[in-house]
């Protein structure tokens, strides 16, 4: 090790950098080989510091080991002498993986032999400054000097950037003179013109996508936002590992897929999907759809202890509810025999071994090395077969892979023993593969082109590529994106179970949760969830959003699809004394007042109606626009204005009834407000929901020291059992959605029964329900 530190410092690395390099076995091995090759080519000239810097850059960035000698030779002979040239060379070999390399084309692409004189740089900079002289003189040092640099670099692609910058600085100084005090003042910002609201309004984009304040998710996934490789060009992806078999396997892959984009959504069937999964569903299915491809729904069913039928069906229901149809529904268990055969081959090739360390011994990132790591392959083959036959107890033996993951975890487990019948294969197997072993190989079997997963799986990317490559099978590309999280909630299965067990929520579909079944039950349209995912966008960074942003998406969709009806949550009886008691009139109410062509429904109007208790006050207050003894109010859609004649109270002094008179709207002064009402209504139960937790981050012990269960909001559910709704909703079905005028958006709950509808409030009409 000391020899390698010396070797690396001789080419210009600091001692600290040399020691850090040694921690990366693959990098240090490649760098050592590059230095040895370079010294052999350079001869007595040796490897100076600039050459050493380029060799280190080459060793750390090169993914195709076959090209090491070729590129090292060009560096050692000073044909490639700048980072710019090296970047071009690496890009060229990545784009041309087939042997042999066309020497002349390569040299032209990398600027080999190109000499840029100081006179050329001076002339190029002078031409660029002349082009922008008028604006430059006007703005002086506030002018964007990067523009001058960029245009000069374009004219002289292989020129040294530092020399260009010095020339730009010198010529600008010659033109403008030294900076003055005015030049040093901060430039005032000019506010950008606001985009007209109507231009930002959402519109249908088809395929379940909706445009929102920008591009739809389909547009994002189809356009320039994602610079993914084309099918069959996996090798062009940064970090992709090439082997001598890569191009042959990619050619076979293209023959099988026909160049089609293939993705997969691979949930574990051990829980219900939540809002974070909605992003994954939209991303995987959406990317395939946007590019004319297909997406598999593949259950990662490798842990029989936690899998249940209800999770399998529930997951598929939610995928289809969001508007996506899987190309095929597959299971990791479909490939158990195939995976087992590959495990045997992995042992034969010396890349896996049977280990007897216990689970607690190998947990964490720095466990002791396995004493069985170097056992003969023949011995591991016998032991693995005995594992399969049930000779060992659970935890007594595992199959481990000989590799180090990106996060430093050594020799991940490939197979473990579990004597639990499998949901699909029964007692056929007692050994089950792990995610680290299964996932990439299932992707390979299904010829996935883009394996999209969340950021926490980045540490598994190296094992993903390694396993496919050591088995010489087609290797897809793994790409990680940021998870979507919401504040004021928890989504882990374990924590939701605790909420159910303690009675904080009823079940997985309790409308206060953010599981997809809960959101559906609360009344969120699937389009709103998809729109929310589009608004969040496809980001690499983890995203934590506020629930009100999801609620805003729901309002936007429900405003266009939820017909208006009238309901009274806290009824106050109103008797119209100047109408005959047997008055019976049918009033037409538009389903969508903004567009009456979308139909209407009729509601009865009689001498007895019910209004919201909050729409009446005995004492007039400043700013109050609704009904008081001194102030009349209009009845929406009815064509009447009512005025209070008498307030009737019970023994405790509470108002129980109002006696009023009515006047036609065209025969009276226009009132300050119109209120909703019901007559001959249907009884119903209304459930109003608030945030389940009091703090934004209930799982953060610094914010909630006593744990998330202590943070449950005691007022998160309010049940109104004596509400009234107009008769037009009598035939409503479960999940039907309505806007209760002036109240909010509501959905029919599955608890509804004949004669008693139950409604869940999805969202209020406004973000601030206290506004009048």
PDB file of N, CA and C in Angstrom, residues 152-236:
ATOM      1  N   UNK A 152     -16.322  33.115 -27.781  1.00  0.00           N
ATOM      2  CA  UNK A 152     -14.909  32.936 -28.143  1.00  0.00           C
ATOM      3  C   UNK A 152     -14.535  31.454 -28.102  1.00  0.00           C
ATOM      4  N   UNK A 153     -15.055  30.725 -27.097  1.00  0.00           N
ATOM      5  CA  UNK A 153     -14.772  29.286 -27.010  1.00  0.00           C
ATOM      6  C   UNK A 153     -15.383  28.544 -28.191  1.00  0.00           C
ATOM      7  N   UNK A 154     -16.533  29.014 -28.651  1.00  0.00           N
ATOM      8  CA  UNK A 154     -17.168  28.371 -29.803  1.00  0.00           C
ATOM      9  C   UNK A 154     -16.311  28.537 -31.058  1.00  0.00           C
ATOM     10  N   UNK A 155     -15.706  29.716 -31.203  1.00  0.00           N
ATOM     11  CA  UNK A 155     -14.858  29.974 -32.372  1.00  0.00           C
ATOM     12  C   UNK A 155     -13.561  29.183 -32.312  1.00  0.00           C
ATOM     13  N   UNK A 156     -13.063  28.961 -31.095  1.00  0.00           N
ATOM     14  CA  UNK A 156     -11.784  28.250 -30.914  1.00  0.00           C
ATOM     15  C   UNK A 156     -11.992  27.100 -29.929  1.00  0.00           C
ATOM     16  N   UNK A 157     -12.550  26.020 -30.426  1.00  0.00           N
ATOM     17  CA  UNK A 157     -12.996  24.930 -29.563  1.00  0.00           C
ATOM     18  C   UNK A 157     -11.890  24.391 -28.661  1.00  0.00           C
ATOM     19  N   UNK A 158     -10.675  24.279 -29.163  1.00  0.00           N
ATOM     20  CA  UNK A 158      -9.611  23.606 -28.394  1.00  0.00           C
ATOM     21  C   UNK A 158      -8.662  24.581 -27.698  1.00  0.00           C
ATOM     22  N   UNK A 159      -9.027  25.844 -27.673  1.00  0.00           N
ATOM     23  CA  UNK A 159      -8.176  26.827 -27.001  1.00  0.00           C
ATOM     24  C   UNK A 159      -8.273  26.676 -25.488  1.00  0.00           C
ATOM     25  N   UNK A 160      -7.217  27.053 -24.799  1.00  0.00           N
ATOM     26  CA  UNK A 160      -7.181  27.003 -23.340  1.00  0.00           C
ATOM     27  C   UNK A 160      -8.127  28.073 -22.783  1.00  0.00           C
ATOM     28  N   UNK A 161      -9.082  27.650 -21.948  1.00  0.00           N
ATOM     29  CA  UNK A 161     -10.092  28.561 -21.400  1.00  0.00           C
ATOM     30  C   UNK A 161      -9.484  29.682 -20.582  1.00  0.00           C
ATOM     31  N   UNK A 162      -8.406  29.405 -19.848  1.00  0.00           N
ATOM     32  CA  UNK A 162      -7.778  30.432 -19.023  1.00  0.00           C
ATOM     33  C   UNK A 162      -7.173  31.535 -19.886  1.00  0.00           C
ATOM     34  N   UNK A 163      -6.565  31.126 -20.990  1.00  0.00           N
ATOM     35  CA  UNK A 163      -5.945  32.118 -21.878  1.00  0.00           C
ATOM     36  C   UNK A 163      -7.019  32.984 -22.518  1.00  0.00           C
ATOM     37  N   UNK A 164      -8.134  32.361 -22.908  1.00  0.00           N
ATOM     38  CA  UNK A 164      -9.240  33.133 -23.494  1.00  0.00           C
ATOM     39  C   UNK A 164      -9.757  34.149 -22.482  1.00  0.00           C
ATOM     40  N   UNK A 165      -9.949  33.697 -21.218  1.00  0.00           N
ATOM     41  CA  UNK A 165     -10.466  34.607 -20.190  1.00  0.00           C
ATOM     42  C   UNK A 165      -9.521  35.791 -19.986  1.00  0.00           C
ATOM     43  N   UNK A 166      -8.230  35.526 -19.954  1.00  0.00           N
ATOM     44  CA  UNK A 166      -7.260  36.619 -19.773  1.00  0.00           C
ATOM     45  C   UNK A 166      -7.343  37.619 -20.924  1.00  0.00           C
ATOM     46  N   UNK A 167      -7.520  37.095 -22.146  1.00  0.00           N
ATOM     47  CA  UNK A 167      -7.603  37.959 -23.319  1.00  0.00           C
ATOM     48  C   UNK A 167      -8.880  38.795 -23.291  1.00  0.00           C
ATOM     49  N   UNK A 168     -10.001  38.165 -22.880  1.00  0.00           N
ATOM     50  CA  UNK A 168     -11.260  38.895 -22.761  1.00  0.00           C
ATOM     51  C   UNK A 168     -11.125  40.008 -21.739  1.00  0.00           C
ATOM     52  N   UNK A 169     -10.572  39.694 -20.570  1.00  0.00           N
ATOM     53  CA  UNK A 169     -10.404  40.702 -19.511  1.00  0.00           C
ATOM     54  C   UNK A 169      -9.556  41.873 -19.994  1.00  0.00           C
ATOM     55  N   UNK A 170      -8.489  41.547 -20.720  1.00  0.00           N
ATOM     56  CA  UNK A 170      -7.566  42.587 -21.155  1.00  0.00           C
ATOM     57  C   UNK A 170      -8.227  43.503 -22.195  1.00  0.00           C
ATOM     58  N   UNK A 171      -8.925  42.899 -23.165  1.00  0.00           N
ATOM     59  CA  UNK A 171      -9.542  43.719 -24.222  1.00  0.00           C
ATOM     60  C   UNK A 171     -10.729  44.527 -23.680  1.00  0.00           C
ATOM     61  N   UNK A 172     -11.484  43.978 -22.733  1.00  0.00           N
ATOM     62  CA  UNK A 172     -12.592  44.726 -22.125  1.00  0.00           C
ATOM     63  C   UNK A 172     -12.042  45.918 -21.351  1.00  0.00           C
ATOM     64  N   UNK A 173     -10.953  45.695 -20.604  1.00  0.00           N
ATOM     65  CA  UNK A 173     -10.333  46.785 -19.853  1.00  0.00           C
ATOM     66  C   UNK A 173      -9.840  47.879 -20.799  1.00  0.00           C
ATOM     67  N   UNK A 174      -9.263  47.462 -21.933  1.00  0.00           N
ATOM     68  CA  UNK A 174      -8.770  48.434 -22.915  1.00  0.00           C
ATOM     69  C   UNK A 174      -9.919  49.254 -23.490  1.00  0.00           C
ATOM     70  N   UNK A 175     -11.099  48.635 -23.683  1.00  0.00           N
ATOM     71  CA  UNK A 175     -12.254  49.329 -24.257  1.00  0.00           C
ATOM     72  C   UNK A 175     -12.951  50.227 -23.248  1.00  0.00           C
ATOM     73  N   UNK A 176     -13.149  49.739 -22.021  1.00  0.00           N
ATOM     74  CA  UNK A 176     -13.977  50.453 -21.042  1.00  0.00           C
ATOM     75  C   UNK A 176     -13.178  51.242 -20.018  1.00  0.00           C
ATOM     76  N   UNK A 177     -11.912  50.883 -19.843  1.00  0.00           N
ATOM     77  CA  UNK A 177     -11.144  51.509 -18.787  1.00  0.00           C
ATOM     78  C   UNK A 177     -11.435  50.861 -17.440  1.00  0.00           C
ATOM     79  N   UNK A 178     -10.780  51.285 -16.373  1.00  0.00           N
ATOM     80  CA  UNK A 178     -11.000  50.678 -15.054  1.00  0.00           C
ATOM     81  C   UNK A 178     -12.443  50.858 -14.581  1.00  0.00           C
ATOM     82  N   UNK A 179     -12.870  50.019 -13.651  1.00  0.00           N
ATOM     83  CA  UNK A 179     -14.223  50.096 -13.089  1.00  0.00           C
ATOM     84  C   UNK A 179     -14.383  51.376 -12.289  1.00  0.00           C
ATOM     85  N   UNK A 180     -15.539  52.005 -12.418  1.00  0.00           N
ATOM     86  CA  UNK A 180     -15.865  53.201 -11.639  1.00  0.00           C
ATOM     87  C   UNK A 180     -16.788  52.799 -10.486  1.00  0.00           C
ATOM     88  N   UNK A 181     -17.094  53.773  -9.615  1.00  0.00           N
ATOM     89  CA  UNK A 181     -18.016  53.506  -8.510  1.00  0.00           C
ATOM     90  C   UNK A 181     -19.384  53.098  -9.044  1.00  0.00           C
ATOM     91  N   UNK A 182     -19.826  53.684 -10.131  1.00  0.00           N
ATOM     92  CA  UNK A 182     -21.123  53.336 -10.739  1.00  0.00           C
ATOM     93  C   UNK A 182     -21.130  51.886 -11.196  1.00  0.00           C
ATOM     94  N   UNK A 183     -19.975  51.395 -11.681  1.00  0.00           N
ATOM     95  CA  UNK A 183     -19.906  50.001 -12.133  1.00  0.00           C
ATOM     96  C   UNK A 183     -20.071  49.032 -10.974  1.00  0.00           C
ATOM     97  N   UNK A 184     -19.678  49.467  -9.781  1.00  0.00           N
ATOM     98  CA  UNK A 184     -19.705  48.584  -8.622  1.00  0.00           C
ATOM     99  C   UNK A 184     -21.074  48.527  -7.954  1.00  0.00           C
ATOM    100  N   UNK A 185     -21.973  49.481  -8.308  1.00  0.00           N
ATOM    101  CA  UNK A 185     -23.313  49.449  -7.735  1.00  0.00           C
ATOM    102  C   UNK A 185     -24.082  48.263  -8.275  1.00  0.00           C
ATOM    103  N   UNK A 186     -24.942  47.698  -7.404  1.00  0.00           N
ATOM    104  CA  UNK A 186     -25.736  46.544  -7.811  1.00  0.00           C
ATOM    105  C   UNK A 186     -26.765  46.943  -8.848  1.00  0.00           C
ATOM    106  N   UNK A 187     -26.917  46.073  -9.825  1.00  0.00           N
ATOM    107  CA  UNK A 187     -27.892  46.325 -10.891  1.00  0.00           C
ATOM    108  C   UNK A 187     -29.298  46.093 -10.369  1.00  0.00           C
ATOM    109  N   UNK A 188     -30.175  47.087 -10.556  1.00  0.00           N
ATOM    110  CA  UNK A 188     -31.554  46.923 -10.076  1.00  0.00           C
ATOM    111  C   UNK A 188     -32.279  45.872 -10.906  1.00  0.00           C
ATOM    112  N   UNK A 189     -33.063  45.073 -10.213  1.00  0.00           N
ATOM    113  CA  UNK A 189     -33.786  43.996 -10.880  1.00  0.00           C
ATOM    114  C   UNK A 189     -35.063  44.531 -11.525  1.00  0.00           C
ATOM    115  N   UNK A 190     -35.289  44.112 -12.755  1.00  0.00           N
ATOM    116  CA  UNK A 190     -36.525  44.467 -13.458  1.00  0.00           C
ATOM    117  C   UNK A 190     -37.506  43.322 -13.262  1.00  0.00           C
ATOM    118  N   UNK A 191     -38.667  43.594 -12.639  1.00  0.00           N
ATOM    119  CA  UNK A 191     -39.610  42.498 -12.411  1.00  0.00           C
ATOM    120  C   UNK A 191     -40.101  41.909 -13.717  1.00  0.00           C
ATOM    121  N   UNK A 192     -40.183  40.572 -13.735  1.00  0.00           N
ATOM    122  CA  UNK A 192     -40.674  39.897 -14.930  1.00  0.00           C
ATOM    123  C   UNK A 192     -42.176  40.092 -15.047  1.00  0.00           C
ATOM    124  N   UNK A 193     -42.671  40.326 -16.276  1.00  0.00           N
ATOM    125  CA  UNK A 193     -44.126  40.466 -16.440  1.00  0.00           C
ATOM    126  C   UNK A 193     -44.828  39.183 -16.061  1.00  0.00           C
ATOM    127  N   UNK A 194     -45.911  39.326 -15.307  1.00  0.00           N
ATOM    128  CA  UNK A 194     -46.659  38.140 -14.856  1.00  0.00           C
ATOM    129  C   UNK A 194     -47.392  37.535 -16.032  1.00  0.00           C
ATOM    130  N   UNK A 195     -47.371  36.216 -16.069  1.00  0.00           N
ATOM    131  CA  UNK A 195     -48.060  35.496 -17.124  1.00  0.00           C
ATOM    132  C   UNK A 195     -49.561  35.586 -16.885  1.00  0.00           C
ATOM    133  N   UNK A 196     -50.347  35.922 -17.907  1.00  0.00           N
ATOM    134  CA  UNK A 196     -51.794  35.999 -17.717  1.00  0.00           C
ATOM    135  C   UNK A 196     -52.347  34.696 -17.180  1.00  0.00           C
ATOM    136  N   UNK A 197     -53.299  34.827 -16.237  1.00  0.00           N
ATOM    137  CA  UNK A 197     -53.864  33.639 -15.594  1.00  0.00           C
ATOM    138  C   UNK A 197     -54.455  32.689 -16.616  1.00  0.00           C
ATOM    139  N   UNK A 198     -55.137  33.268 -17.644  1.00  0.00           N
ATOM    140  CA  UNK A 198     -55.788  32.379 -18.585  1.00  0.00           C
ATOM    141  C   UNK A 198     -54.784  31.548 -19.368  1.00  0.00           C
ATOM    142  N   UNK A 199     -53.545  32.061 -19.516  1.00  0.00           N
ATOM    143  CA  UNK A 199     -52.529  31.306 -20.227  1.00  0.00           C
ATOM    144  C   UNK A 199     -51.990  30.165 -19.387  1.00  0.00           C
ATOM    145  N   UNK A 200     -52.151  30.273 -18.058  1.00  0.00           N
ATOM    146  CA  UNK A 200     -51.635  29.225 -17.177  1.00  0.00           C
ATOM    147  C   UNK A 200     -52.688  28.199 -16.819  1.00  0.00           C
ATOM    148  N   UNK A 201     -53.932  28.469 -17.216  1.00  0.00           N
ATOM    149  CA  UNK A 201     -55.036  27.596 -16.832  1.00  0.00           C
ATOM    150  C   UNK A 201     -54.818  26.220 -17.432  1.00  0.00           C
ATOM    151  N   UNK A 202     -55.146  25.194 -16.676  1.00  0.00           N
ATOM    152  CA  UNK A 202     -54.941  23.833 -17.131  1.00  0.00           C
ATOM    153  C   UNK A 202     -55.874  23.504 -18.283  1.00  0.00           C
ATOM    154  N   UNK A 203     -55.459  22.572 -19.122  1.00  0.00           N
ATOM    155  CA  UNK A 203     -56.310  22.079 -20.179  1.00  0.00           C
ATOM    156  C   UNK A 203     -55.968  20.618 -20.412  1.00  0.00           C
ATOM    157  N   UNK A 204     -56.929  19.906 -20.921  1.00  0.00           N
ATOM    158  CA  UNK A 204     -56.739  18.472 -21.088  1.00  0.00           C
ATOM    159  C   UNK A 204     -55.617  18.200 -22.069  1.00  0.00           C
ATOM    160  N   UNK A 205     -54.779  17.230 -21.733  1.00  0.00           N
ATOM    161  CA  UNK A 205     -53.697  16.842 -22.636  1.00  0.00           C
ATOM    162  C   UNK A 205     -53.863  15.410 -23.099  1.00  0.00           C
ATOM    163  N   UNK A 206     -54.947  14.757 -22.695  1.00  0.00           N
ATOM    164  CA  UNK A 206     -55.181  13.376 -23.095  1.00  0.00           C
ATOM    165  C   UNK A 206     -54.396  12.412 -22.250  1.00  0.00           C
ATOM    166  N   UNK A 207     -54.724  11.146 -22.338  1.00  0.00           N
ATOM    167  CA  UNK A 207     -54.020  10.078 -21.614  1.00  0.00           C
ATOM    168  C   UNK A 207     -53.961  10.323 -20.118  1.00  0.00           C
ATOM    169  N   UNK A 208     -54.952  11.012 -19.600  1.00  0.00           N
ATOM    170  CA  UNK A 208     -54.974  11.246 -18.163  1.00  0.00           C
ATOM    171  C   UNK A 208     -54.060  12.360 -17.702  1.00  0.00           C
ATOM    172  N   UNK A 209     -53.383  13.010 -18.656  1.00  0.00           N
ATOM    173  CA  UNK A 209     -52.471  14.093 -18.278  1.00  0.00           C
ATOM    174  C   UNK A 209     -53.180  15.423 -18.418  1.00  0.00           C
ATOM    175  N   UNK A 210     -52.841  16.373 -17.581  1.00  0.00           N
ATOM    176  CA  UNK A 210     -53.435  17.700 -17.623  1.00  0.00           C
ATOM    177  C   UNK A 210     -52.326  18.723 -17.552  1.00  0.00           C
ATOM    178  N   UNK A 211     -52.411  19.768 -18.365  1.00  0.00           N
ATOM    179  CA  UNK A 211     -51.392  20.811 -18.353  1.00  0.00           C
ATOM    180  C   UNK A 211     -51.616  21.725 -17.169  1.00  0.00           C
ATOM    181  N   UNK A 212     -50.531  22.026 -16.450  1.00  0.00           N
ATOM    182  CA  UNK A 212     -50.621  22.863 -15.256  1.00  0.00           C
ATOM    183  C   UNK A 212     -49.430  23.810 -15.222  1.00  0.00           C
ATOM    184  N   UNK A 213     -49.648  25.095 -15.251  1.00  0.00           N
ATOM    185  CA  UNK A 213     -48.598  26.093 -15.043  1.00  0.00           C
ATOM    186  C   UNK A 213     -47.278  25.678 -15.689  1.00  0.00           C
ATOM    187  N   UNK A 214     -47.345  25.048 -16.831  1.00  0.00           N
ATOM    188  CA  UNK A 214     -46.143  24.562 -17.478  1.00  0.00           C
ATOM    189  C   UNK A 214     -46.508  23.358 -18.319  1.00  0.00           C
ATOM    190  N   UNK A 215     -45.590  22.421 -18.394  1.00  0.00           N
ATOM    191  CA  UNK A 215     -45.833  21.269 -19.251  1.00  0.00           C
ATOM    192  C   UNK A 215     -46.457  20.125 -18.483  1.00  0.00           C
ATOM    193  N   UNK A 216     -47.263  19.341 -19.180  1.00  0.00           N
ATOM    194  CA  UNK A 216     -47.845  18.159 -18.557  1.00  0.00           C
ATOM    195  C   UNK A 216     -46.747  17.140 -18.292  1.00  0.00           C
ATOM    196  N   UNK A 217     -47.053  16.158 -17.466  1.00  0.00           N
ATOM    197  CA  UNK A 217     -46.073  15.110 -17.177  1.00  0.00           C
ATOM    198  C   UNK A 217     -45.691  14.391 -18.463  1.00  0.00           C
ATOM    199  N   UNK A 218     -46.667  14.135 -19.336  1.00  0.00           N
ATOM    200  CA  UNK A 218     -46.361  13.465 -20.597  1.00  0.00           C
ATOM    201  C   UNK A 218     -45.367  14.284 -21.423  1.00  0.00           C
ATOM    202  N   UNK A 219     -45.550  15.598 -21.432  1.00  0.00           N
ATOM    203  CA  UNK A 219     -44.625  16.452 -22.178  1.00  0.00           C
ATOM    204  C   UNK A 219     -43.241  16.417 -21.547  1.00  0.00           C
ATOM    205  N   UNK A 220     -43.203  16.427 -20.220  1.00  0.00           N
ATOM    206  CA  UNK A 220     -41.909  16.352 -19.536  1.00  0.00           C
ATOM    207  C   UNK A 220     -41.187  15.057 -19.879  1.00  0.00           C
ATOM    208  N   UNK A 221     -41.933  13.964 -19.879  1.00  0.00           N
ATOM    209  CA  UNK A 221     -41.322  12.651 -20.078  1.00  0.00           C
ATOM    210  C   UNK A 221     -41.003  12.380 -21.539  1.00  0.00           C
ATOM    211  N   UNK A 222     -41.633  13.140 -22.410  1.00  0.00           N
ATOM    212  CA  UNK A 222     -41.383  12.954 -23.841  1.00  0.00           C
ATOM    213  C   UNK A 222     -40.311  13.898 -24.346  1.00  0.00           C
ATOM    214  N   UNK A 223     -40.122  15.012 -23.655  1.00  0.00           N
ATOM    215  CA  UNK A 223     -39.288  16.083 -24.180  1.00  0.00           C
ATOM    216  C   UNK A 223     -37.850  16.058 -23.712  1.00  0.00           C
ATOM    217  N   UNK A 224     -37.271  17.251 -23.645  1.00  0.00           N
ATOM    218  CA  UNK A 224     -35.853  17.398 -23.344  1.00  0.00           C
ATOM    219  C   UNK A 224     -35.549  17.317 -21.855  1.00  0.00           C
ATOM    220  N   UNK A 225     -36.597  17.240 -21.010  1.00  0.00           N
ATOM    221  CA  UNK A 225     -36.357  17.247 -19.567  1.00  0.00           C
ATOM    222  C   UNK A 225     -35.535  16.040 -19.138  1.00  0.00           C
ATOM    223  N   UNK A 226     -35.733  14.919 -19.836  1.00  0.00           N
ATOM    224  CA  UNK A 226     -34.995  13.704 -19.489  1.00  0.00           C
ATOM    225  C   UNK A 226     -34.122  13.300 -20.673  1.00  0.00           C
ATOM    226  N   UNK A 227     -32.837  13.342 -20.484  1.00  0.00           N
ATOM    227  CA  UNK A 227     -31.928  12.976 -21.563  1.00  0.00           C
ATOM    228  C   UNK A 227     -31.533  11.518 -21.397  1.00  0.00           C
ATOM    229  N   UNK A 228     -32.519  10.650 -21.485  1.00  0.00           N
ATOM    230  CA  UNK A 228     -32.247   9.224 -21.363  1.00  0.00           C
ATOM    231  C   UNK A 228     -31.642   8.685 -22.659  1.00  0.00           C
ATOM    232  N   UNK A 229     -30.950   7.575 -22.519  1.00  0.00           N
ATOM    233  CA  UNK A 229     -30.420   6.892 -23.690  1.00  0.00           C
ATOM    234  C   UNK A 229     -31.565   6.313 -24.522  1.00  0.00           C
ATOM    235  N   UNK A 230     -31.318   6.136 -25.784  1.00  0.00           N
ATOM    236  CA  UNK A 230     -32.285   5.438 -26.631  1.00  0.00           C
ATOM    237  C   UNK A 230     -32.134   3.945 -26.406  1.00  0.00           C
ATOM    238  N   UNK A 231     -33.208   3.160 -26.593  1.00  0.00           N
ATOM    239  CA  UNK A 231     -33.083   1.703 -26.420  1.00  0.00           C
ATOM    240  C   UNK A 231     -31.921   1.161 -27.245  1.00  0.00           C
ATOM    241  N   UNK A 232     -31.123   0.322 -26.600  1.00  0.00           N
ATOM    242  CA  UNK A 232     -29.966  -0.266 -27.264  1.00  0.00           C
ATOM    243  C   UNK A 232     -28.709   0.559 -27.156  1.00  0.00           C
ATOM    244  N   UNK A 233     -28.833   1.818 -26.674  1.00  0.00           N
ATOM    245  CA  UNK A 233     -27.658   2.673 -26.514  1.00  0.00           C
ATOM    246  C   UNK A 233     -27.350   2.879 -25.034  1.00  0.00           C
ATOM    247  N   UNK A 234     -27.541   1.825 -24.271  1.00  0.00           N
ATOM    248  CA  UNK A 234     -27.289   1.871 -22.823  1.00  0.00           C
ATOM    249  C   UNK A 234     -25.885   2.363 -22.518  1.00  0.00           C
ATOM    250  N   UNK A 235     -24.932   1.989 -23.341  1.00  0.00           N
ATOM    251  CA  UNK A 235     -23.526   2.310 -23.106  1.00  0.00           C
ATOM    252  C   UNK A 235     -23.237   3.804 -23.124  1.00  0.00           C
ATOM    253  N   UNK A 236     -24.174   4.615 -23.639  1.00  0.00           N
ATOM    254  CA  UNK A 236     -23.969   6.055 -23.679  1.00  0.00           C
ATOM    255  C   UNK A 236     -24.300   6.728 -22.353  1.00  0.00           C
TER     256      UNK A 236
END
